[in-house]
Amino acid sequence: MEGFDVANLFVSIGQVWTGFLVNLGLSSQWIAFVNKLVAALLLTALPVTIVVFTIMGERKIIGRFQDRLGPNRVGPYGFLQTVPDVVKLLTKEIITPTNVDKVMYNVAPALSVIAVILIWAVMPIAPSMIGVDLDIGVVYFLAVSSLATLAILLAGWSSNNKYALIAAFRTVSQLVSYEVPLVLSLLVPVMLASSLSMNDIVQAQSRGWFVILAPISMLIFFISGTAEVGRSPFDLLEADSEIVAGFNIEYSGMRFAMFFLGEWIHAFTFCALTATLYFGGWRGPFVDQVPALGALYFFAKMFILYLIHIWIRATMPRFRIDQMLAFSWKFLVPLALVNVAVMALATKLLAPPDLSASFWATLPRWGGFLGVNLIMAVGTFVAVREVARQARRKEEEVSGRFGSAAVVQE
Amino acid sequence: MVPLSWYLMVSAALFCLGIFGVLARRNAVAILMGTELMLNAANINLVAFWRHLRPDVMSGQVFTLMVFVVAAAEAAVGLALCIAIYSSRGTVVVEDMDLLKG
Amino acid sequence: MREALFNLTWLIPLFPLLAFALIILWTHPSRKWSTWVAWIGIGLAWLLGWTMFFLSWGDIHHLTPPEGNHPVPLWALPTGGSVLKIGFQIDTLTALMLFMVPFVCLMIFVYSKGYMGYGTEHPDPRYSRFFAYISLFACGMLGLVVSDNLLTLFIFWEIMGLCSYLLIGFWYDKSYPDPNRITPRQAGLKAFLTTRVGDVIMLIGLLLLYSQVGSLSFKDVFSQETLHMLAEQELWMPIFGTAPVATVIAILIFGGAVGKSAQFPLHVWLPDAMEGPTPVSALIHAATMVSAGVYLVARCFPLFMAVPLDHGGVQLAVVAFIGAFTALAASTIALAQNDVKRVLAYSTISQLGYMIAALGIGAYVAAVFHLITHAFFKALLFLGSGSVIHGVEHGHHKIAHGHHDHEEGHFDPNDMMNMGGLMNKMPRTAWTFIIGGGALAGIVPLAGFWSKDEILAHAWHEFQHTQHFGTFWPLFVWLLLTVAAALTAFYTARQICLTFLGEPRTEAARHAHESPPSMTWPLMILAFFAVILGLFGTPWANQYHELVGEAFAATPFDPFVAGLSTVLAVGGAVCGWLVYGRAPLRAGQVDPLKRWLGPVHGVLENKYYVDELYRLIVIRPVLRLAELCAKFDYDWVINRLVNTIGQLSIRTAERLGGLDLAVVDGTVNLVGRAARGLSTLSNTVDLKGVDGAVNGIGHVVKAGGRQMRTLQSGWVQDYLLLAVTMAIILLGFMLLVLPILR
Amino acid sequence: MGISHVLFILFSVLILGGGVMVVTRRNLVQAAGALILTLFGVAGLYVLLEAGFLAAVQILIYIGAIAILIIFAVMLTRRLADEQEPGLNSQWAWALGTAVMALAILVIVIQGTWPLAGGVVGNAPPLTGDSTSRLGVALLSPEQYAFPFEVASVLLLSAMLGAIVIAREKRH
């Protein structure tokens, strides 16, 4: 117990736990095995635990946004509302419609949760606190999150329901479309850190967060992440006014809850990823002295980003499907392509960060990157304005020619 | 370490499954799946040879990546063809397509 | 600084290429933007080109080939076993070409704006496309000039071939009432196919070179060791016997030059290529593309020099002979042409013959000198003729609009017989044209005189001082070229007189007017250069020699030759004036030359019937062969074949059966009835056995054919199954059975 | 027999079982699902072969893109009647014979060079350095595979354009 160090909280807890196992008389192989098992369990439990709080928090906050109280019956200020909800979902009858493809119907909800939880395996939560520091962490996360697409497709198809199938088609086209700008914007932090490992990317941000070096890339990532998660304004996968409910229309009870769970975990997981890739992850003041603080910073950043998420959700109306696809292919993808090219050039031209250099010596580099991003932003703005003007001109031409008819139609 | 021959055997079996799929399935999309199996079998071989014989030269992995590219291109074009054929003939059953009959 | 600038060499062809891409992809809807993009592209190339030229003038010793050139390696492609290096280079020859090519191109680009009718009511419908094509064309020529290896040279060479096809056939929808007259579409095809013959020969040469040397970069190929090695090695060929490899390669590469530079016997495309718009004629067929052939020979000159004549190196003699022959023959044809551009076309062929012949007798500097001066004054002449045509066409439009009567079914603005008296209507065009004509004719002191004189002097000098006395070819070349010089002066005078002097012979010529400034300014600038360029190459202070010919001995000034050529040029011109200028032709009057030469004139007018000969011995057999192949393909497909064989077999079987019957019976009858039993038996055997067998074969074949038909089920999987099964059986045989057998 | 052998057998079962289902299932969506199992197994083999990047890319490209594309195509070209029709064509017995023959030849050849009885422990040279970064260097250095890499990108682009052109609905 003499080595217990509050600064290295998690390491210390690990030591205590290992000591406990040694006392039980286990061999070192078994200890490693048990440790891995426990770590996996904890990593699985972590997002599932967080989601309980985020659901509650989101409902409260959205309530405030919409000028109402939100849940306020169970517990103090309604803070325990989630508990009866979960109980209700667990105890509901599980209905399996006839003529469904049994295997896929049952696999799909689980897959949708697994795909999201697997991402947490490479998430650096605090210094030296990461499930597994894969040297291809970023590619791993991309690969794993592509499974969520599969889950949705399988669910939609196996339900043997037209609406579910159509919803699945729409969803998949949305997810596939937004995966392109997502991956392209992701290349920028990878280039800046010159590593695919999540841990290395966090380490590389010791001299400043990547959001300062590459704000446009961060915006693209955040927007397409929102679309990947399928939250407002991209929540077309459950556009109840158009396709009844979405790909999960035939699911009930716990199976439905799994989709629900997967989506919510996915939402804040993306916030966590944004925090890791662009906002320095667990980096913050005094982390080098007190590593345990890292987890605090990490979760704080994640929740702040999630707050923005909720804010957007409460404010923005839903996209129409063609608008949504056009936004990805005609705006985000070209911008992301230009962004990658320009940032690659900038990374090549502006000297790589010298960790020993003083803060002031690194300023020109930051300034250069910021300037480049500013130029891109202005260019984008000008281009979009020009396109919009042309579209308006064309529209005026048309309405000038068919002016009365258009008015009548409206 | 698993010996090289195991990988080769699995890959050979997968390849022959692919051959069978390509030759015996009626549906064009299923035939495409068969080709994917064959490509994967080749990939297993490439990576296994890379790891067991020459891990210092990256040719094996590079070739695998090239096969990925080719597979993606092949899937895109092949499936586009399937859809085009379906929209013009109403079927993707290969046996129904015999315009070249002698 | 200098090094850094030389490293930018690769940008020179890039600018026109970018212009091409920009126009094709984006700016083509706007004529204004397309014009500017093309101008800026070639203008930048011109600025860079002249920078390189003047830099290298100050750096001659650093850049003199073959050892000293400035390479700009760009890219190394791993290709199988070897690495393909692609790059650019600057040496003195390249620098000189960079002086000429982009500038002349720029002039032509500026001129094209007016010629293609920018800003008028009837601009060319494919105006922007025209600028895109000529930009790509300029890219091809510039890239060819700055290439540092024969492979990229060949690639750019082919880009030019493509562009010439596109540009000659630019007015592809044009057709003429006269079915014998070649249309632009056919002319483009003809140019493409004819040069293709030369290109294939050249490609074979390149392959042979690569197989021997293992590299195509100039630096490797023209190094002393390589040349020595190539000269030593012998190559055996079926008909020609053994020859040094260098000779074979040189002659094969020269084949490419023959095609591109329109030398006999592949010259037929160039006159017909005049069907394209006139700036294209100037661009392709005077200043740049045909120069490419000469440039190629000049570039490969070390290879041509590698084997002397007494070691079996006939390549230079071949070059000299073909060049001289072409020079003379083309200039005689030019005498009898009436199309203003066609005269120039044949004169181009003739002048290119001059250069080739000069290279053939070793007058490297003189050839390059003539290449440069000729490019300027021939571009000037072509553009001038374009201006004339433009003016006459406008005159024609004016009267056609006024009267609305098309008395002649088709008016040909190119025909000199329709012109006359244009001197007063288009003074700027006329004077610049006369300057260009003087330069072409070799009048002192215009550019053409100095360069032509140097070639003739070199030939004479070579004849007098040649090492291996007894070879007559320098004298032969000299004679041919001297005669050609006199003829050149004559037909130039004829052309000027017919076009500009006398009275207008048609209404159209009467209403012609001067072309817009964007057309006349290039003319004047080019005329300026046609005057002064020769002064840099006088025998007393030959800058060209200093620039490109360090390695060669200077040609001494020879008053006899200079005097003779001056007398011949002036005499030819005076003759021309006496015939056509003193008493100008009136409308409808017959060309006096036709009277005097009689049937010879007909031969000349029909270009020695070379086209007809080609039609007879090449085109028609090829067409026949193609028809035969088509027939075979259509009629003799497998079903038909099988059925026919089956039927044939049945019929044969019947015949044979009958024959057997008759023969056997007859024999039996002749021998006697004693053997009747035996013969009956024999008969039976024959009927059943032989007949049956023969019939059976027929049946089997027929049935087999029917069976084979079902093989062609149209199911892709059926074919696949067969192919895969066979492949696997073969594989098994090779992997499993063959080792055992072995 | 170590953990890697167990995993190998697991993945092989996944691969071959999936493969058999791919070629025999009448329901094409189920066949596609089986294809995904196979692809997973192959990714697992990559992990065993210490080619982690390839494994991730296999999942990303094959499962995330190609398999989904295939399922899309199945759904877009489906007729309800297809479910009752046989999945195999009339010559499937021949095809089976050919495939078995091929397998026999391959097994004999492999057995001749790398015998299965050579032991359960394979000896591969040790892996030096980070193979992912070495792969990246190999792909982008001009003297190695930069040119094939560029050609591959051109191939992808042209395939994409071709697919769009082919599958686009003709507008009148």
mmCIF file of N, CA, C and O in Angstrom, chain A residues 92-158:
data_model
loop_
_atom_site.group_PDB
_atom_site.id
_atom_site.type_symbol
_atom_site.label_atom_id
_atom_site.label_comp_id
_atom_site.label_asym_id
_atom_site.label_seq_id
_atom_site.Cartn_x
_atom_site.Cartn_y
_atom_site.Cartn_z
ATOM 1 N N LYS A 92 -40.444 -5.475 -21.628
ATOM 2 C CA LYS A 92 -41.420 -5.504 -22.717
ATOM 3 C C LYS A 92 -41.361 -6.833 -23.460
ATOM 4 O O LYS A 92 -40.322 -7.499 -23.492
ATOM 5 N N GLU A 93 -42.461 -7.176 -24.107
ATOM 6 C CA GLU A 93 -42.485 -8.412 -24.857
ATOM 7 C C GLU A 93 -41.606 -8.284 -26.088
ATOM 8 O O GLU A 93 -41.618 -7.255 -26.771
ATOM 9 N N ILE A 94 -40.848 -9.348 -26.382
ATOM 10 C CA ILE A 94 -40.006 -9.356 -27.571
ATOM 11 C C ILE A 94 -40.787 -10.015 -28.686
ATOM 12 O O ILE A 94 -41.090 -11.202 -28.640
ATOM 13 N N ILE A 95 -41.107 -9.246 -29.696
ATOM 14 C CA ILE A 95 -41.930 -9.764 -30.790
ATOM 15 C C ILE A 95 -41.022 -10.117 -31.961
ATOM 16 O O ILE A 95 -40.176 -9.328 -32.340
ATOM 17 N N THR A 96 -41.207 -11.307 -32.498
ATOM 18 C CA THR A 96 -40.506 -11.674 -33.729
ATOM 19 C C THR A 96 -41.546 -11.848 -34.812
ATOM 20 O O THR A 96 -42.354 -12.772 -34.750
ATOM 21 N N PRO A 97 -41.581 -10.961 -35.787
ATOM 22 C CA PRO A 97 -42.598 -11.083 -36.835
ATOM 23 C C PRO A 97 -42.400 -12.361 -37.640
ATOM 24 O O PRO A 97 -41.313 -12.944 -37.645
ATOM 25 N N THR A 98 -43.433 -12.771 -38.333
ATOM 26 C CA THR A 98 -43.294 -13.976 -39.156
ATOM 27 C C THR A 98 -42.449 -13.667 -40.390
ATOM 28 O O THR A 98 -42.334 -12.530 -40.819
ATOM 29 N N ASN A 99 -41.871 -14.733 -40.912
ATOM 30 C CA ASN A 99 -41.127 -14.654 -42.176
ATOM 31 C C ASN A 99 -39.927 -13.728 -42.105
ATOM 32 O O ASN A 99 -39.481 -13.207 -43.105
ATOM 33 N N VAL A 100 -39.385 -13.491 -40.935
ATOM 34 C CA VAL A 100 -38.134 -12.743 -40.899
ATOM 35 C C VAL A 100 -36.986 -13.732 -41.052
ATOM 36 O O VAL A 100 -37.133 -14.934 -40.807
ATOM 37 N N ASP A 101 -35.863 -13.184 -41.441
ATOM 38 C CA ASP A 101 -34.664 -14.007 -41.537
ATOM 39 C C ASP A 101 -34.080 -14.094 -40.140
ATOM 40 O O ASP A 101 -33.414 -13.169 -39.660
ATOM 41 N N LYS A 102 -34.353 -15.204 -39.446
ATOM 42 C CA LYS A 102 -34.140 -15.287 -37.989
ATOM 43 C C LYS A 102 -32.727 -14.891 -37.582
ATOM 44 O O LYS A 102 -32.530 -14.056 -36.718
ATOM 45 N N VAL A 103 -31.736 -15.517 -38.240
ATOM 46 C CA VAL A 103 -30.361 -15.292 -37.807
ATOM 47 C C VAL A 103 -30.007 -13.819 -37.890
ATOM 48 O O VAL A 103 -29.550 -13.191 -36.930
ATOM 49 N N MET A 104 -30.252 -13.252 -39.062
ATOM 50 C CA MET A 104 -29.847 -11.863 -39.251
ATOM 51 C C MET A 104 -30.665 -10.937 -38.385
ATOM 52 O O MET A 104 -30.155 -9.940 -37.855
ATOM 53 N N TYR A 105 -31.937 -11.260 -38.223
ATOM 54 C CA TYR A 105 -32.814 -10.423 -37.411
ATOM 55 C C TYR A 105 -32.292 -10.321 -35.989
ATOM 56 O O TYR A 105 -32.353 -9.276 -35.355
ATOM 57 N N ASN A 106 -31.740 -11.424 -35.498
ATOM 58 C CA ASN A 106 -31.246 -11.406 -34.128
ATOM 59 C C ASN A 106 -29.833 -10.862 -34.026
ATOM 60 O O ASN A 106 -29.453 -10.311 -33.005
ATOM 61 N N VAL A 107 -29.043 -11.047 -35.091
ATOM 62 C CA VAL A 107 -27.653 -10.602 -35.033
ATOM 63 C C VAL A 107 -27.565 -9.081 -35.137
ATOM 64 O O VAL A 107 -26.742 -8.456 -34.466
ATOM 65 N N ALA A 108 -28.432 -8.494 -35.970
ATOM 66 C CA ALA A 108 -28.286 -7.071 -36.295
ATOM 67 C C ALA A 108 -28.222 -6.158 -35.078
ATOM 68 O O ALA A 108 -27.311 -5.331 -34.987
ATOM 69 N N PRO A 109 -29.162 -6.258 -34.076
ATOM 70 C CA PRO A 109 -29.074 -5.315 -32.951
ATOM 71 C C PRO A 109 -27.778 -5.451 -32.179
ATOM 72 O O PRO A 109 -27.155 -4.443 -31.828
ATOM 73 N N ALA A 110 -27.353 -6.687 -31.973
ATOM 74 C CA ALA A 110 -26.112 -6.892 -31.241
ATOM 75 C C ALA A 110 -24.951 -6.271 -32.001
ATOM 76 O O ALA A 110 -24.104 -5.579 -31.425
ATOM 77 N N LEU A 111 -24.941 -6.503 -33.313
ATOM 78 C CA LEU A 111 -23.845 -5.975 -34.129
ATOM 79 C C LEU A 111 -23.772 -4.461 -34.024
ATOM 80 O O LEU A 111 -22.694 -3.878 -33.956
ATOM 81 N N SER A 112 -24.941 -3.819 -33.970
ATOM 82 C CA SER A 112 -24.922 -2.360 -33.948
ATOM 83 C C SER A 112 -24.301 -1.847 -32.658
ATOM 84 O O SER A 112 -23.687 -0.792 -32.643
ATOM 85 N N VAL A 113 -24.482 -2.578 -31.561
ATOM 86 C CA VAL A 113 -23.847 -2.149 -30.312
ATOM 87 C C VAL A 113 -22.372 -2.512 -30.304
ATOM 88 O O VAL A 113 -21.510 -1.711 -29.929
ATOM 89 N N ILE A 114 -22.082 -3.731 -30.773
ATOM 90 C CA ILE A 114 -20.693 -4.192 -30.761
ATOM 91 C C ILE A 114 -19.813 -3.235 -31.556
ATOM 92 O O ILE A 114 -18.725 -2.834 -31.133
ATOM 93 N N ALA A 115 -20.313 -2.846 -32.744
ATOM 94 C CA ALA A 115 -19.503 -2.010 -33.622
ATOM 95 C C ALA A 115 -19.072 -0.739 -32.910
ATOM 96 O O ALA A 115 -17.958 -0.262 -33.082
ATOM 97 N N VAL A 116 -19.973 -0.201 -32.085
ATOM 98 C CA VAL A 116 -19.641 1.057 -31.429
ATOM 99 C C VAL A 116 -18.724 0.830 -30.237
ATOM 100 O O VAL A 116 -17.746 1.554 -30.026
ATOM 101 N N ILE A 117 -19.036 -0.202 -29.482
ATOM 102 C CA ILE A 117 -18.225 -0.413 -28.268
ATOM 103 C C ILE A 117 -16.797 -0.776 -28.636
ATOM 104 O O ILE A 117 -15.857 -0.399 -27.939
ATOM 105 N N LEU A 118 -16.642 -1.460 -29.762
ATOM 106 C CA LEU A 118 -15.290 -1.851 -30.173
ATOM 107 C C LEU A 118 -14.393 -0.639 -30.375
ATOM 108 O O LEU A 118 -13.180 -0.727 -30.232
ATOM 109 N N ILE A 119 -14.988 0.497 -30.722
ATOM 110 C CA ILE A 119 -14.158 1.685 -30.943
ATOM 111 C C ILE A 119 -13.409 2.050 -29.658
ATOM 112 O O ILE A 119 -12.272 2.512 -29.700
ATOM 113 N N TRP A 120 -14.055 1.795 -28.513
ATOM 114 C CA TRP A 120 -13.449 2.216 -27.241
ATOM 115 C C TRP A 120 -12.180 1.445 -26.936
ATOM 116 O O TRP A 120 -11.425 1.834 -26.050
ATOM 117 N N ALA A 121 -11.924 0.381 -27.688
ATOM 118 C CA ALA A 121 -10.710 -0.388 -27.429
ATOM 119 C C ALA A 121 -9.462 0.428 -27.730
ATOM 120 O O ALA A 121 -8.419 0.202 -27.132
ATOM 121 N N VAL A 122 -9.558 1.375 -28.654
ATOM 122 C CA VAL A 122 -8.351 2.128 -28.996
ATOM 123 C C VAL A 122 -8.430 3.572 -28.510
ATOM 124 O O VAL A 122 -7.656 4.407 -28.931
ATOM 125 N N MET A 123 -9.387 3.862 -27.625
ATOM 126 C CA MET A 123 -9.559 5.248 -27.191
ATOM 127 C C MET A 123 -8.591 5.550 -26.050
ATOM 128 O O MET A 123 -8.652 4.918 -24.992
ATOM 129 N N PRO A 124 -7.675 6.504 -26.225
ATOM 130 C CA PRO A 124 -6.785 6.842 -25.102
ATOM 131 C C PRO A 124 -7.528 7.723 -24.099
ATOM 132 O O PRO A 124 -7.850 8.872 -24.391
ATOM 133 N N ILE A 125 -7.818 7.167 -22.936
ATOM 134 C CA ILE A 125 -8.634 7.891 -21.961
ATOM 135 C C ILE A 125 -7.767 8.765 -21.074
ATOM 136 O O ILE A 125 -8.121 9.885 -20.740
ATOM 137 N N ALA A 126 -6.608 8.227 -20.726
ATOM 138 C CA ALA A 126 -5.667 8.996 -19.915
ATOM 139 C C ALA A 126 -4.283 8.503 -20.307
ATOM 140 O O ALA A 126 -4.162 7.507 -21.016
ATOM 141 N N PRO A 127 -3.233 9.203 -19.891
ATOM 142 C CA PRO A 127 -1.903 8.688 -20.218
ATOM 143 C C PRO A 127 -1.751 7.257 -19.738
ATOM 144 O O PRO A 127 -2.128 6.948 -18.610
ATOM 145 N N SER A 128 -1.281 6.400 -20.598
ATOM 146 C CA SER A 128 -1.090 4.981 -20.315
ATOM 147 C C SER A 128 -2.392 4.303 -19.921
ATOM 148 O O SER A 128 -2.392 3.282 -19.287
ATOM 149 N N MET A 129 -3.509 4.891 -20.304
ATOM 150 C CA MET A 129 -4.781 4.203 -20.073
ATOM 151 C C MET A 129 -5.500 4.102 -21.412
ATOM 152 O O MET A 129 -6.197 5.009 -21.842
ATOM 153 N N ILE A 130 -5.240 3.009 -22.057
ATOM 154 C CA ILE A 130 -5.813 2.782 -23.387
ATOM 155 C C ILE A 130 -5.985 1.287 -23.529
ATOM 156 O O ILE A 130 -5.149 0.506 -23.034
ATOM 157 N N GLY A 131 -7.086 0.879 -24.127
ATOM 158 C CA GLY A 131 -7.367 -0.553 -24.234
ATOM 159 C C GLY A 131 -6.213 -1.280 -24.885
ATOM 160 O O GLY A 131 -5.578 -2.141 -24.299
ATOM 161 N N VAL A 132 -5.929 -0.904 -26.112
ATOM 162 C CA VAL A 132 -4.776 -1.469 -26.779
ATOM 163 C C VAL A 132 -4.270 -0.398 -27.730
ATOM 164 O O VAL A 132 -5.041 0.176 -28.493
ATOM 165 N N ASP A 133 -2.956 -0.113 -27.601
ATOM 166 C CA ASP A 133 -2.399 0.962 -28.412
ATOM 167 C C ASP A 133 -2.024 0.404 -29.778
ATOM 168 O O ASP A 133 -0.866 0.126 -30.065
ATOM 169 N N LEU A 134 -3.025 0.220 -30.630
ATOM 170 C CA LEU A 134 -2.751 -0.305 -31.972
ATOM 171 C C LEU A 134 -1.971 0.733 -32.778
ATOM 172 O O LEU A 134 -2.249 1.925 -32.696
ATOM 173 N N ASP A 135 -1.015 0.261 -33.574
ATOM 174 C CA ASP A 135 -0.317 1.225 -34.420
ATOM 175 C C ASP A 135 -1.163 1.622 -35.622
ATOM 176 O O ASP A 135 -0.765 2.479 -36.398
ATOM 177 N N ILE A 136 -2.318 0.999 -35.783
ATOM 178 C CA ILE A 136 -3.202 1.400 -36.877
ATOM 179 C C ILE A 136 -4.551 1.810 -36.297
ATOM 180 O O ILE A 136 -5.599 1.570 -36.898
ATOM 181 N N GLY A 137 -4.508 2.444 -35.119
ATOM 182 C CA GLY A 137 -5.737 2.736 -34.388
ATOM 183 C C GLY A 137 -6.804 3.412 -35.228
ATOM 184 O O GLY A 137 -7.978 3.045 -35.162
ATOM 185 N N VAL A 138 -6.407 4.386 -36.018
ATOM 186 C CA VAL A 138 -7.397 5.147 -36.776
ATOM 187 C C VAL A 138 -8.086 4.259 -37.820
ATOM 188 O O VAL A 138 -9.309 4.288 -37.977
ATOM 189 N N VAL A 139 -7.274 3.450 -38.508
ATOM 190 C CA VAL A 139 -7.863 2.559 -39.517
ATOM 191 C C VAL A 139 -8.771 1.545 -38.832
ATOM 192 O O VAL A 139 -9.841 1.204 -39.347
ATOM 193 N N TYR A 140 -8.351 1.108 -37.667
ATOM 194 C CA TYR A 140 -9.166 0.159 -36.902
ATOM 195 C C TYR A 140 -10.528 0.756 -36.596
ATOM 196 O O TYR A 140 -11.566 0.121 -36.792
ATOM 197 N N PHE A 141 -10.510 1.998 -36.147
ATOM 198 C CA PHE A 141 -11.786 2.621 -35.765
ATOM 199 C C PHE A 141 -12.677 2.778 -36.998
ATOM 200 O O PHE A 141 -13.889 2.539 -36.940
ATOM 201 N N LEU A 142 -12.070 3.127 -38.119
ATOM 202 C CA LEU A 142 -12.862 3.238 -39.349
ATOM 203 C C LEU A 142 -13.454 1.887 -39.735
ATOM 204 O O LEU A 142 -14.646 1.779 -40.077
ATOM 205 N N ALA A 143 -12.597 0.856 -39.672
ATOM 206 C CA ALA A 143 -13.056 -0.471 -40.068
ATOM 207 C C ALA A 143 -14.209 -0.924 -39.194
ATOM 208 O O ALA A 143 -15.227 -1.417 -39.668
ATOM 209 N N VAL A 144 -14.042 -0.701 -37.894
ATOM 210 C CA VAL A 144 -15.059 -1.184 -36.961
ATOM 211 C C VAL A 144 -16.365 -0.413 -37.140
ATOM 212 O O VAL A 144 -17.451 -0.984 -37.131
ATOM 213 N N SER A 145 -16.250 0.911 -37.351
ATOM 214 C CA SER A 145 -17.506 1.646 -37.438
ATOM 215 C C SER A 145 -18.225 1.355 -38.750
ATOM 216 O O SER A 145 -19.408 1.637 -38.873
ATOM 217 N N SER A 146 -17.500 0.785 -39.733
ATOM 218 C CA SER A 146 -18.221 0.419 -40.951
ATOM 219 C C SER A 146 -19.151 -0.765 -40.703
ATOM 220 O O SER A 146 -20.041 -1.029 -41.499
ATOM 221 N N LEU A 147 -18.929 -1.458 -39.580
ATOM 222 C CA LEU A 147 -19.827 -2.576 -39.272
ATOM 223 C C LEU A 147 -21.218 -2.090 -38.906
ATOM 224 O O LEU A 147 -22.206 -2.794 -39.118
ATOM 225 N N ALA A 148 -21.292 -0.878 -38.360
ATOM 226 C CA ALA A 148 -22.602 -0.348 -37.975
ATOM 227 C C ALA A 148 -23.501 -0.247 -39.208
ATOM 228 O O ALA A 148 -24.698 -0.551 -39.144
ATOM 229 N N THR A 149 -22.901 0.160 -40.322
ATOM 230 C CA THR A 149 -23.648 0.223 -41.578
ATOM 231 C C THR A 149 -24.260 -1.133 -41.899
ATOM 232 O O THR A 149 -25.427 -1.256 -42.266
ATOM 233 N N LEU A 150 -23.412 -2.146 -41.733
ATOM 234 C CA LEU A 150 -23.852 -3.501 -42.025
ATOM 235 C C LEU A 150 -25.028 -3.893 -41.141
ATOM 236 O O LEU A 150 -26.015 -4.472 -41.609
ATOM 237 N N ALA A 151 -24.921 -3.550 -39.872
ATOM 238 C CA ALA A 151 -25.997 -3.901 -38.942
ATOM 239 C C ALA A 151 -27.315 -3.294 -39.396
ATOM 240 O O ALA A 151 -28.357 -3.962 -39.403
ATOM 241 N N ILE A 152 -27.257 -2.049 -39.809
ATOM 242 C CA ILE A 152 -28.493 -1.382 -40.228
ATOM 243 C C ILE A 152 -29.072 -2.050 -41.466
ATOM 244 O O ILE A 152 -30.277 -2.320 -41.562
ATOM 245 N N LEU A 153 -28.200 -2.362 -42.391
ATOM 246 C CA LEU A 153 -28.668 -3.000 -43.623
ATOM 247 C C LEU A 153 -29.307 -4.351 -43.319
ATOM 248 O O LEU A 153 -30.387 -4.682 -43.819
ATOM 249 N N LEU A 154 -28.633 -5.107 -42.468
ATOM 250 C CA LEU A 154 -29.172 -6.424 -42.128
ATOM 251 C C LEU A 154 -30.514 -6.289 -41.419
ATOM 252 O O LEU A 154 -31.468 -7.016 -41.718
ATOM 253 N N ALA A 155 -30.589 -5.340 -40.485
ATOM 254 C CA ALA A 155 -31.841 -5.161 -39.758
ATOM 255 C C ALA A 155 -32.970 -4.806 -40.718
ATOM 256 O O ALA A 155 -34.066 -5.369 -40.664
ATOM 257 N N GLY A 156 -32.672 -3.878 -41.621
ATOM 258 C CA GLY A 156 -33.715 -3.459 -42.549
ATOM 259 C C GLY A 156 -34.156 -4.582 -43.461
ATOM 260 O O GLY A 156 -35.350 -4.757 -43.716
ATOM 261 N N TRP A 157 -33.211 -5.373 -43.889
ATOM 262 C CA TRP A 157 -33.587 -6.422 -44.823
ATOM 263 C C TRP A 157 -34.304 -7.568 -44.136
ATOM 264 O O TRP A 157 -35.323 -8.066 -44.616
ATOM 265 N N SER A 158 -33.753 -7.972 -42.973
ATOM 266 C CA SER A 158 -34.287 -9.180 -42.343
ATOM 267 C C SER A 158 -35.661 -8.953 -41.735
ATOM 268 O O SER A 158 -36.361 -9.912 -41.431
#
